[in-house]
PDB file of C-alpha atoms in Angstrom:
ATOM      1  CA  LYS A   1       0.053  -0.085   0.013  1.00 47.00           C
ATOM      2  CA  SER A   2       1.394   3.512  -0.581  1.00 43.00           C
ATOM      3  CA  TYR A   3       0.664   6.681   1.318  1.00 46.00           C
ATOM      4  CA  LYS A   4       0.784   9.215  -1.710  1.00 51.00           C
ATOM      5  CA  ASN A   5      -2.090  11.244  -0.039  1.00 54.00           C
ATOM      6  CA  LEU A   6      -0.459  11.833   3.567  1.00 64.00           C
ATOM      7  CA  LYS A   7      -0.109  15.362   4.673  1.00 76.00           C
ATOM      8  CA  MET A   8       2.476  16.086   7.075  1.00 81.00           C
ATOM      9  CA  LYS A   9       3.076  19.391   8.727  1.00 80.00           C
ATOM     10  CA  ILE A  10       6.259  20.338   9.886  1.00 78.00           C
ATOM     11  CA  PHE A  11       6.598  22.715  12.795  1.00 72.00           C
ATOM     12  CA  ASN A  12       9.636  24.671  14.316  1.00 69.00           C
ATOM     13  CA  PRO A  13       8.011  26.126  17.954  1.00 58.00           C
ATOM     14  CA  PHE A  14      11.528  26.588  19.350  1.00 56.00           C
ATOM     15  CA  GLY A  15      14.287  25.549  17.258  1.00 72.00           C
ATOM     16  CA  PRO A  16      14.169  21.697  16.665  1.00 83.00           C
ATOM     17  CA  ALA A  17      11.592  20.459  13.986  1.00 86.00           C
ATOM     18  CA  LEU A  18       8.633  18.244  14.950  1.00 91.00           C
ATOM     19  CA  ALA A  19       6.345  17.148  12.415  1.00 93.00           C
ATOM     20  CA  LYS A  20       2.505  15.787  12.825  1.00 95.00           C
ATOM     21  CA  VAL A  21       0.965  13.501  10.718  1.00 95.00           C
ATOM     22  CA  LYS A  22      -2.484  11.360  10.864  1.00 96.00           C
ATOM     23  CA  ILE A  23      -2.076   7.278  11.409  1.00 97.00           C
ATOM     24  CA  PRO A  24      -4.640   5.618   8.975  1.00 96.00           C
ATOM     25  CA  LYS A  25      -7.604   4.275  10.869  1.00 97.00           C
ATOM     26  CA  LYS A  26      -6.621   0.576   9.432  1.00 97.00           C
ATOM     27  CA  ILE A  27      -3.241   0.864  11.133  1.00 97.00           C
ATOM     28  CA  VAL A  28      -4.526   2.272  14.837  1.00 98.00           C
ATOM     29  CA  ASN A  29      -7.150  -0.907  14.456  1.00 98.00           C
ATOM     30  CA  LYS A  30      -4.574  -3.153  13.913  1.00 97.00           C
ATOM     31  CA  ILE A  31      -2.002  -1.703  16.420  1.00 97.00           C
ATOM     32  CA  ASN A  32      -4.947  -2.071  19.166  1.00 97.00           C
ATOM     33  CA  LEU A  33      -6.505  -5.584  18.086  1.00 97.00           C
ATOM     34  CA  GLU A  34      -2.412  -6.882  18.672  1.00 96.00           C
ATOM     35  CA  VAL A  35      -2.116  -5.062  22.078  1.00 96.00           C
ATOM     36  CA  ASP A  36      -5.867  -6.783  23.251  1.00 95.00           C
ATOM     37  CA  LYS A  37      -4.443  -9.651  22.167  1.00 94.00           C
ATOM     38  CA  ILE A  38      -1.358  -9.489  24.410  1.00 93.00           C
ATOM     39  CA  ILE A  39      -3.032  -7.681  27.483  1.00 92.00           C
ATOM     40  CA  PHE A  40      -5.666 -10.466  28.046  1.00 92.00           C
ATOM     41  CA  ASN A  41      -2.747 -13.482  27.555  1.00 91.00           C
ATOM     42  CA  LYS A  42      -0.495 -13.594  30.846  1.00 88.00           C
ATOM     43  CA  LYS A  43       2.291 -15.195  29.088  1.00 91.00           C
ATOM     44  CA  LEU A  44       2.186 -12.966  26.402  1.00 90.00           C
ATOM     45  CA  SER A  45       1.854 -10.162  28.555  1.00 87.00           C
ATOM     46  CA  LYS A  46       5.355 -11.234  30.434  1.00 89.00           C
ATOM     47  CA  LYS A  47       6.914 -12.387  27.026  1.00 88.00           C
ATOM     48  CA  ASN A  48       6.196  -8.157  25.649  1.00 86.00           C
ATOM     49  CA  ASP A  49       6.758  -6.397  29.384  1.00 84.00           C
ATOM     50  CA  TYR A  50       8.844  -3.281  28.628  1.00 74.00           C
ATOM     51  CA  SER A  51       8.306  -1.309  31.522  1.00 76.00           C
ATOM     52  CA  LYS A  52      11.915  -2.203  32.748  1.00 70.00           C
ATOM     53  CA  LYS A  53      13.062  -0.698  29.518  1.00 69.00           C
ATOM     54  CA  VAL A  54      11.587   2.866  29.992  1.00 62.00           C
ATOM     55  CA  VAL A  55      10.791   5.172  32.470  1.00 62.00           C
ATOM     56  CA  GLY A  56       6.916   5.950  32.493  1.00 60.00           C
ATOM     57  CA  GLN A  57       5.429   5.323  35.565  1.00 75.00           C
ATOM     58  CA  VAL A  58       2.112   3.876  34.068  1.00 78.00           C
ATOM     59  CA  TYR A  59       0.180   0.857  34.406  1.00 72.00           C
ATOM     60  CA  GLN A  60       1.817  -1.368  31.624  1.00 85.00           C
ATOM     61  CA  GLU A  61       4.184  -0.732  28.793  1.00 88.00           C
ATOM     62  CA  ILE A  62       4.638  -3.360  25.794  1.00 91.00           C
ATOM     63  CA  ARG A  63       6.877  -4.046  23.082  1.00 92.00           C
ATOM     64  CA  LEU A  64       5.787  -5.162  19.764  1.00 93.00           C
ATOM     65  CA  SER A  65       7.602  -7.671  17.893  1.00 92.00           C
ATOM     66  CA  ASP A  66       9.619  -6.900  14.706  1.00 92.00           C
ATOM     67  CA  GLN A  67       7.610  -8.959  12.930  1.00 94.00           C
ATOM     68  CA  PHE A  68       4.438  -7.522  13.933  1.00 95.00           C
ATOM     69  CA  THR A  69       5.752  -3.722  13.186  1.00 95.00           C
ATOM     70  CA  SER A  70       7.264  -4.851  10.015  1.00 95.00           C
ATOM     71  CA  LYS A  71       3.751  -6.038   8.635  1.00 96.00           C
ATOM     72  CA  VAL A  72       1.489  -3.677   9.956  1.00 97.00           C
ATOM     73  CA  ILE A  73       3.352  -0.450  10.200  1.00 96.00           C
ATOM     74  CA  LYS A  74       7.200   0.015   8.868  1.00 95.00           C
ATOM     75  CA  LYS A  75       5.990   1.532   5.617  1.00 95.00           C
ATOM     76  CA  PHE A  76       4.331   3.849   6.961  1.00 96.00           C
ATOM     77  CA  LEU A  77       6.931   5.003   9.517  1.00 96.00           C
ATOM     78  CA  LEU A  78       9.290   4.986   6.791  1.00 94.00           C
ATOM     79  CA  LYS A  79       7.877   6.761   4.213  1.00 94.00           C
ATOM     80  CA  ASN A  80       6.792   9.476   6.833  1.00 95.00           C
ATOM     81  CA  ILE A  81      10.510   9.909   8.677  1.00 94.00           C
ATOM     82  CA  SER A  82      12.014   9.986   4.831  1.00 93.00           C
ATOM     83  CA  SER A  83       9.719  13.183   4.233  1.00 93.00           C
ATOM     84  CA  TYR A  84      10.694  14.379   8.200  1.00 93.00           C
ATOM     85  CA  ILE A  85      14.146  14.849   6.914  1.00 92.00           C
ATOM     86  CA  LYS A  86      13.821  16.159   3.737  1.00 90.00           C
ATOM     87  CA  LYS A  87      11.650  18.579   4.563  1.00 89.00           C
ATOM     88  CA  SER A  88      13.665  19.427   7.587  1.00 87.00           C
ATOM     89  CA  ILE A  89      16.992  19.532   6.339  1.00 86.00           C
ATOM     90  CA  ASN A  90      16.638  18.754   2.449  1.00 87.00           C
ATOM     91  CA  GLN A  91      18.463  15.539   2.642  1.00 89.00           C
ATOM     92  CA  ASN A  92      17.466  12.373   0.959  1.00 89.00           C
ATOM     93  CA  THR A  93      17.980   9.096   3.192  1.00 86.00           C
ATOM     94  CA  ASN A  94      16.947   5.392   2.258  1.00 79.00           C
ATOM     95  CA  LYS A  95      18.956   3.819   5.689  1.00 89.00           C
ATOM     96  CA  ILE A  96      16.262   4.281   8.581  1.00 92.00           C
ATOM     97  CA  LYS A  97      15.878   1.305  10.634  1.00 93.00           C
ATOM     98  CA  ILE A  98      13.194   0.737  13.446  1.00 94.00           C
ATOM     99  CA  LYS A  99      15.462   0.193  16.871  1.00 93.00           C
ATOM    100  CA  ASN A 100      12.072  -0.047  19.064  1.00 93.00           C
ATOM    101  CA  PHE A 101       8.300   0.062  19.072  1.00 95.00           C
ATOM    102  CA  TRP A 102       6.374  -0.119  22.047  1.00 94.00           C
ATOM    103  CA  VAL A 103       2.894   0.786  23.381  1.00 94.00           C
ATOM    104  CA  VAL A 104       2.246   2.906  26.683  1.00 94.00           C
ATOM    105  CA  ARG A 105      -0.853   2.504  28.681  1.00 93.00           C
ATOM    106  CA  GLN A 106      -1.407   4.768  30.920  1.00 94.00           C
ATOM    107  CA  PHE A 107      -4.429   5.295  33.402  1.00 94.00           C
ATOM    108  CA  LYS A 108      -5.837   7.706  36.152  1.00 94.00           C
ATOM    109  CA  ASN A 109      -3.248   9.402  38.091  1.00 93.00           C
ATOM    110  CA  GLU A 110      -0.330   8.373  36.118  1.00 93.00           C
ATOM    111  CA  TYR A 111       2.557   9.676  34.047  1.00 91.00           C
ATOM    112  CA  ASN A 112       5.454   9.658  32.089  1.00 89.00           C
ATOM    113  CA  PRO A 113       8.135  11.900  33.932  1.00 91.00           C
ATOM    114  CA  ILE A 114      10.493  14.554  31.722  1.00 92.00           C
ATOM    115  CA  HIS A 115      12.398  12.206  29.172  1.00 93.00           C
ATOM    116  CA  PHE A 116      14.657  12.054  25.737  1.00 92.00           C
ATOM    117  CA  HIS A 117      14.635   8.421  23.764  1.00 93.00           C
ATOM    118  CA  ASP A 118      17.776   7.080  22.166  1.00 91.00           C
ATOM    119  CA  GLY A 119      18.402   6.645  18.417  1.00 92.00           C
ATOM    120  CA  ASP A 120      18.275   9.303  15.995  1.00 94.00           C
ATOM    121  CA  ILE A 121      14.403  10.311  15.533  1.00 95.00           C
ATOM    122  CA  SER A 122      11.626   9.168  17.756  1.00 97.00           C
ATOM    123  CA  GLY A 123       7.605   9.397  17.821  1.00 97.00           C
ATOM    124  CA  VAL A 124       4.673   9.159  19.566  1.00 98.00           C
ATOM    125  CA  GLY A 125       1.122   7.977  17.930  1.00 98.00           C
ATOM    126  CA  TYR A 126      -2.444   7.933  19.865  1.00 98.00           C
ATOM    127  CA  LEU A 127      -4.562   4.895  19.423  1.00 98.00           C
ATOM    128  CA  LYS A 128      -6.947   5.307  22.919  1.00 97.00           C
ATOM    129  CA  ILE A 129      -7.964   8.580  24.136  1.00 97.00           C
ATOM    130  CA  PRO A 130     -10.311   8.836  27.057  1.00 96.00           C
ATOM    131  CA  LYS A 131     -13.470  11.214  27.113  1.00 95.00           C
ATOM    132  CA  ASN A 132     -12.700  14.619  28.585  1.00 93.00           C
ATOM    133  CA  LEU A 133      -9.214  13.696  28.896  1.00 94.00           C
ATOM    134  CA  THR A 134      -8.275  17.419  30.101  1.00 92.00           C
ATOM    135  CA  LYS A 135     -10.925  18.032  32.420  1.00 88.00           C
ATOM    136  CA  ASN A 136      -9.353  19.328  35.597  1.00 84.00           C
ATOM    137  CA  LYS A 137     -10.344  21.829  38.204  1.00 79.00           C
ATOM    138  CA  LYS A 138      -8.885  24.739  36.654  1.00 78.00           C
ATOM    139  CA  ASN A 139      -9.498  25.900  33.371  1.00 74.00           C
ATOM    140  CA  THR A 140      -6.476  24.744  32.009  1.00 77.00           C
ATOM    141  CA  LYS A 141      -5.946  21.777  29.363  1.00 82.00           C
ATOM    142  CA  THR A 142      -2.677  19.983  30.519  1.00 92.00           C
ATOM    143  CA  ASN A 143      -4.252  16.763  31.997  1.00 95.00           C
ATOM    144  CA  GLY A 144      -3.225  13.835  29.588  1.00 95.00           C
ATOM    145  CA  THR A 145      -1.396  16.305  27.409  1.00 96.00           C
ATOM    146  CA  ILE A 146       2.291  16.022  26.293  1.00 96.00           C
ATOM    147  CA  ASP A 147       4.822  18.937  26.455  1.00 95.00           C
ATOM    148  CA  PHE A 148       7.956  18.836  23.968  1.00 94.00           C
ATOM    149  CA  ILE A 149      10.649  21.026  25.848  1.00 93.00           C
ATOM    150  CA  SER A 150      13.443  22.995  24.797  1.00 88.00           C
ATOM    151  CA  GLY A 151      16.095  25.773  26.329  1.00 82.00           C
ATOM    152  CA  GLN A 152      14.232  28.336  28.045  1.00 79.00           C
ATOM    153  CA  LYS A 153      11.761  30.742  27.258  1.00 77.00           C
ATOM    154  CA  SER A 154      12.815  33.973  26.213  1.00 78.00           C
ATOM    155  CA  PHE A 155      11.166  37.241  24.556  1.00 78.00           C
ATOM    156  CA  LEU A 156       9.483  35.945  21.292  1.00 71.00           C
ATOM    157  CA  SER A 157      10.765  32.248  21.566  1.00 74.00           C
ATOM    158  CA  ASN A 158       8.752  29.550  23.567  1.00 79.00           C
ATOM    159  CA  SER A 159      10.524  26.843  25.267  1.00 86.00           C
ATOM    160  CA  ILE A 160       7.589  24.451  25.439  1.00 90.00           C
ATOM    161  CA  HIS A 161       5.113  22.739  23.156  1.00 90.00           C
ATOM    162  CA  ASN A 162       2.082  21.573  23.978  1.00 93.00           C
ATOM    163  CA  HIS A 163       0.103  18.719  22.038  1.00 95.00           C
ATOM    164  CA  VAL A 164      -3.654  17.637  23.042  1.00 96.00           C
ATOM    165  CA  PRO A 165      -3.503  14.140  21.462  1.00 97.00           C
ATOM    166  CA  LYS A 166      -6.368  13.092  19.666  1.00 97.00           C
ATOM    167  CA  VAL A 167      -6.862   9.381  18.239  1.00 98.00           C
ATOM    168  CA  GLY A 168      -4.496   8.994  15.302  1.00 97.00           C
ATOM    169  CA  ASP A 169      -2.069  11.625  15.812  1.00 97.00           C
ATOM    170  CA  MET A 170       1.480  11.114  15.273  1.00 97.00           C
ATOM    171  CA  ILE A 171       3.997  13.048  16.375  1.00 97.00           C
ATOM    172  CA  ILE A 172       7.751  12.627  15.116  1.00 96.00           C
ATOM    173  CA  PHE A 173      10.555  14.753  16.583  1.00 95.00           C
ATOM    174  CA  PRO A 174      14.190  14.106  16.999  1.00 94.00           C
ATOM    175  CA  ASN A 175      15.381  11.918  19.859  1.00 94.00           C
ATOM    176  CA  TYR A 176      17.020  14.301  22.335  1.00 93.00           C
ATOM    177  CA  LEU A 177      14.024  16.627  22.311  1.00 94.00           C
ATOM    178  CA  MET A 178      12.661  16.175  26.442  1.00 94.00           C
ATOM    179  CA  HIS A 179       9.264  16.033  26.822  1.00 95.00           C
ATOM    180  CA  THR A 180       6.747  14.498  29.093  1.00 95.00           C
ATOM    181  CA  ALA A 181       2.894  13.170  29.694  1.00 95.00           C
ATOM    182  CA  TYR A 182       0.728  14.567  32.144  1.00 95.00           C
ATOM    183  CA  PRO A 183      -1.264  12.656  34.599  1.00 95.00           C
ATOM    184  CA  PHE A 184      -5.261  12.793  33.795  1.00 94.00           C
ATOM    185  CA  SER A 185      -8.233  12.789  36.226  1.00 93.00           C
ATOM    186  CA  VAL A 186     -10.858  10.850  34.409  1.00 94.00           C
ATOM    187  CA  GLU A 187     -11.613   6.984  34.195  1.00 95.00           C
ATOM    188  CA  GLY A 188     -10.120   5.257  31.005  1.00 96.00           C
ATOM    189  CA  GLU A 189      -7.451   4.298  29.313  1.00 96.00           C
ATOM    190  CA  ARG A 190      -4.807   6.910  27.512  1.00 96.00           C
ATOM    191  CA  ARG A 191      -3.091   4.285  24.772  1.00 97.00           C
ATOM    192  CA  SER A 192      -0.038   5.198  22.802  1.00 97.00           C
ATOM    193  CA  PHE A 193       2.883   3.872  21.014  1.00 97.00           C
ATOM    194  CA  SER A 194       6.266   5.133  21.119  1.00 96.00           C
ATOM    195  CA  PHE A 195       9.310   4.254  18.479  1.00 96.00           C
ATOM    196  CA  ASN A 196      13.096   5.258  17.863  1.00 95.00           C
ATOM    197  CA  LEU A 197      14.584   4.794  14.949  1.00 95.00           C
ATOM    198  CA  GLU A 198      18.312   4.938  13.475  1.00 94.00           C
ATOM    199  CA  VAL A 199      19.033   6.687   9.958  1.00 92.00           C
ATOM    200  CA  ASP A 200      22.105   7.155   7.916  1.00 88.00           C
ATOM    201  CA  LYS A 201      24.946   8.329  10.042  1.00 83.00           C
ATOM    202  CA  LYS A 202      25.944  11.169   7.631  1.00 80.00           C
ATOM    203  CA  ILE A 203      22.441  12.419   7.639  1.00 80.00           C
ATOM    204  CA  SER A 204      22.094  11.992  11.834  1.00 79.00           C
ATOM    205  CA  LYS A 205      25.357  14.347  12.185  1.00 73.00           C
ATOM    206  CA  THR A 206      23.689  17.438  10.393  1.00 61.00           C
ATOM    207  CA  ILE A 207      19.839  16.558  12.352  1.00 51.00           C
TER     208      ILE A 207
END
């Protein structure tokens, strides 16, 4: 399947370029079905447990197999990463390797502390979002959202970019960009996937 009609928005809120794209519903559904299959099987849940590898203070983190990611989402990711690099630094690359791909299951009062990733390029995609995710006692909308952080705030320069997640959103960013996912106060599962990729070292030196 080709993804010729994909729309990508590149934006530079504070320096490092980020990209936002929409994940096809078929891919979202296939990943959710795979995750559901794993979480309802104790042996698979134990085998695919990824919580010790990452920093999230969340209910469960699950690594998806290379076989599954290659079949379901690899082509989509590589197409978008190539476009991200081309639009960001005007470089072409065919050497892109998925280093790891995992799913984060976040529930009420859980969070993901400020951190960065390994590899060269990372991303997050949203699979399930509870209703009224951002609901809180004050008139703010940070509950359950993600912040990307770079440098310090100064005149005419922001240091934080906040994104309110919706099912199908995917954000691509350089691995070193710090980010955090806030807790939320409503019932339900905030399910997302994360990935790290490596690219041609000649290219990554300029990213």
